[in-house]
XYZ file of C-alpha atoms in Angstrom:
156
model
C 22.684 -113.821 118.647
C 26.202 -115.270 117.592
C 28.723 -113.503 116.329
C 28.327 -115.038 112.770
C 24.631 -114.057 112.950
C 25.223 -110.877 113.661
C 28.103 -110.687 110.868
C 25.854 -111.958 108.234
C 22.979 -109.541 109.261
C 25.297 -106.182 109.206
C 26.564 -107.315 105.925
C 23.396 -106.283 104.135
C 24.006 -102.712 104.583
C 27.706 -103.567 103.615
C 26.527 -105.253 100.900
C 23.966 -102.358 99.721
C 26.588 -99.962 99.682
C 28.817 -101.615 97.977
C 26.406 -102.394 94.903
C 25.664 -98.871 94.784
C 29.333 -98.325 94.540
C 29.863 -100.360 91.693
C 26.954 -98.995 90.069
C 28.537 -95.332 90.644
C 31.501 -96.809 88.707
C 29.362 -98.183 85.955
C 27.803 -94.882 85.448
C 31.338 -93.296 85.617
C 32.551 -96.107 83.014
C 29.553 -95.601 80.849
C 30.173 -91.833 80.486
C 33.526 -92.255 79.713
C 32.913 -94.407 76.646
C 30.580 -91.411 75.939
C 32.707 -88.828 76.286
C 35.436 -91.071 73.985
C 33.305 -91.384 71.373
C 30.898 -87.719 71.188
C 33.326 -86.632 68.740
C 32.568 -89.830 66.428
C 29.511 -91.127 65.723
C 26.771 -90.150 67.890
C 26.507 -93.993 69.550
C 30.070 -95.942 69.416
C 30.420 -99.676 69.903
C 31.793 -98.920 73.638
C 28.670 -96.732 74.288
C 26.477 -99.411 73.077
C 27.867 -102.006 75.423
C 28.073 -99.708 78.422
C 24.871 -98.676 78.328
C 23.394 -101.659 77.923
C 25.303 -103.302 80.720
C 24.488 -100.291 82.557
C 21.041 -100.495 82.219
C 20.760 -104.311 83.038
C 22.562 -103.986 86.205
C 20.765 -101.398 87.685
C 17.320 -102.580 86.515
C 18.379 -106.158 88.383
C 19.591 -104.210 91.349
C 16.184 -102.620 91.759
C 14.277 -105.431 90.728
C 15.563 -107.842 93.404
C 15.134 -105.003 96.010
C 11.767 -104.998 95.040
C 11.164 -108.350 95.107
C 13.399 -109.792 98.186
C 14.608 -107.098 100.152
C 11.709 -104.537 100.486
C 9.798 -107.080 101.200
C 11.470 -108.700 104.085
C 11.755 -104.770 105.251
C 8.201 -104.122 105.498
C 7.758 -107.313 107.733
C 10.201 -106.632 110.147
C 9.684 -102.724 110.218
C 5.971 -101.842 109.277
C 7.063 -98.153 109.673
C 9.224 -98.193 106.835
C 6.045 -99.020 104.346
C 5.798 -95.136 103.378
C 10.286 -95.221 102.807
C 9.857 -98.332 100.746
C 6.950 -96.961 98.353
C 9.111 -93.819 97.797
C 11.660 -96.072 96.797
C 9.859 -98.147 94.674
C 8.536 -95.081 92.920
C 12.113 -94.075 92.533
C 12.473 -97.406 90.566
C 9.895 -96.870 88.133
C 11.149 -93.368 87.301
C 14.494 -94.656 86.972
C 13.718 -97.911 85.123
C 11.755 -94.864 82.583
C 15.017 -93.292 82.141
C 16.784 -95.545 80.997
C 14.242 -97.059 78.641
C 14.628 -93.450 77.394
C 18.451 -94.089 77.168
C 18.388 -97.198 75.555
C 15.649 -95.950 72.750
C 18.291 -92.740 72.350
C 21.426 -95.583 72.243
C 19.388 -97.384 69.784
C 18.575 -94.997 67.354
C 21.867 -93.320 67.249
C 20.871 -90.385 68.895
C 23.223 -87.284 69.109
C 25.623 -86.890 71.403
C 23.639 -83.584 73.245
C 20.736 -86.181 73.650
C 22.570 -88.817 75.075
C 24.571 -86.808 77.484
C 20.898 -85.422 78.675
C 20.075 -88.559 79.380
C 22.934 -90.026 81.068
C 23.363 -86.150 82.884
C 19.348 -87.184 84.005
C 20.377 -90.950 85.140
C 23.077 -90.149 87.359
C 21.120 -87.253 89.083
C 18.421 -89.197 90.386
C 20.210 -91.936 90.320
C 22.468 -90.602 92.966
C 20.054 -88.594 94.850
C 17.954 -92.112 95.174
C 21.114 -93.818 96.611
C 21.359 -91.190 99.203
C 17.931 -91.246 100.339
C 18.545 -95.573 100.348
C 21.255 -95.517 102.350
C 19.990 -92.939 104.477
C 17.104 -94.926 105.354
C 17.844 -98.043 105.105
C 21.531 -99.086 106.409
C 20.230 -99.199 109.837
C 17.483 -101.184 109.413
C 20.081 -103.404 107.144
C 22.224 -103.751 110.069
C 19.346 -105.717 111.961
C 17.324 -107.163 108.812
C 17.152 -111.193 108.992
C 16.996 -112.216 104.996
C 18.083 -115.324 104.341
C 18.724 -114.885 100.883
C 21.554 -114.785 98.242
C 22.693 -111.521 97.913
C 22.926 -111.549 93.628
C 19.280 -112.644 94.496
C 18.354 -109.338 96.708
C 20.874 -106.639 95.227
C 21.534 -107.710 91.535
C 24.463 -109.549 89.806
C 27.406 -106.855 90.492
């Protein structure tokens, strides 16, 4: 394996981690604008726009994990098939949550209902990170994909 192989295949679990970074920050941006405006109306124009931005990148995130990188996982590692249906279960609960968010945005919900939702989000939204990297970064370091990685990890 060349160096530059082996560069582009350790990059994945670079790659992965950084994503989930950047999605930490989102989160951390999105409850900002929340806390800003809980003394306002219940859903401010900032709120709005972070949650919805929010919501679409970690939706894309997951989706492309489903759909490239899990995948290409499961080939190469048939032992992970059990870690990668946990994860994908993961995705559905999460992609429920924030459906729930976005209805609450949507509606105006109160600030107490909001911040339960976002409070919900980042819980299992962290503790699914955790168990990603956990499980996957090693397997990332060796994982042959030759894909874009806006394709595989979403557009962040």
């Amino acid at each position: 394996m060349t160096e530059g192989e082996k560069t582009r295949l350790v990059a994945w679990s670079h790659e992965l981690r950084a994503v989930h970074d950047r999605l930490r920050e989102a989160l951390r941006v999105t409850r900002a604008a929340f806390d800003d405006g809980a003394a306002a109306e219940p859903a401010t124009r900032d709120l709005l726009l972070f949650c919805h931005g929010f919501c679409t990148a970690l939706t894309g995130h997951h989706e492309g994990e489903d759909r490239e990188m899990f995948p290409a996982i499961a080939a190469a590692h048939p032992e992970m098939v059990g870690t990668l249906r946990n994860l994908q279960q993961d995705h559905s609960m999460i992609a429920h949550l924030l459906s729930g968010l976005l209805a609450a945005v949507d509606r105006a919900a109160t600030p107490d209902e909001l911040d339960g939702h976002l409070e919900g989000i980042a819980a299992i939204m962290e503790s699914h990170f955790r168990y990603e990297e956990r499980m996957l970064l090693t397997v990332l370091d060796t994982l042959a994909l030759d894909a874009d990685a806006r394709d595989v990890l979403g557009p962040l």
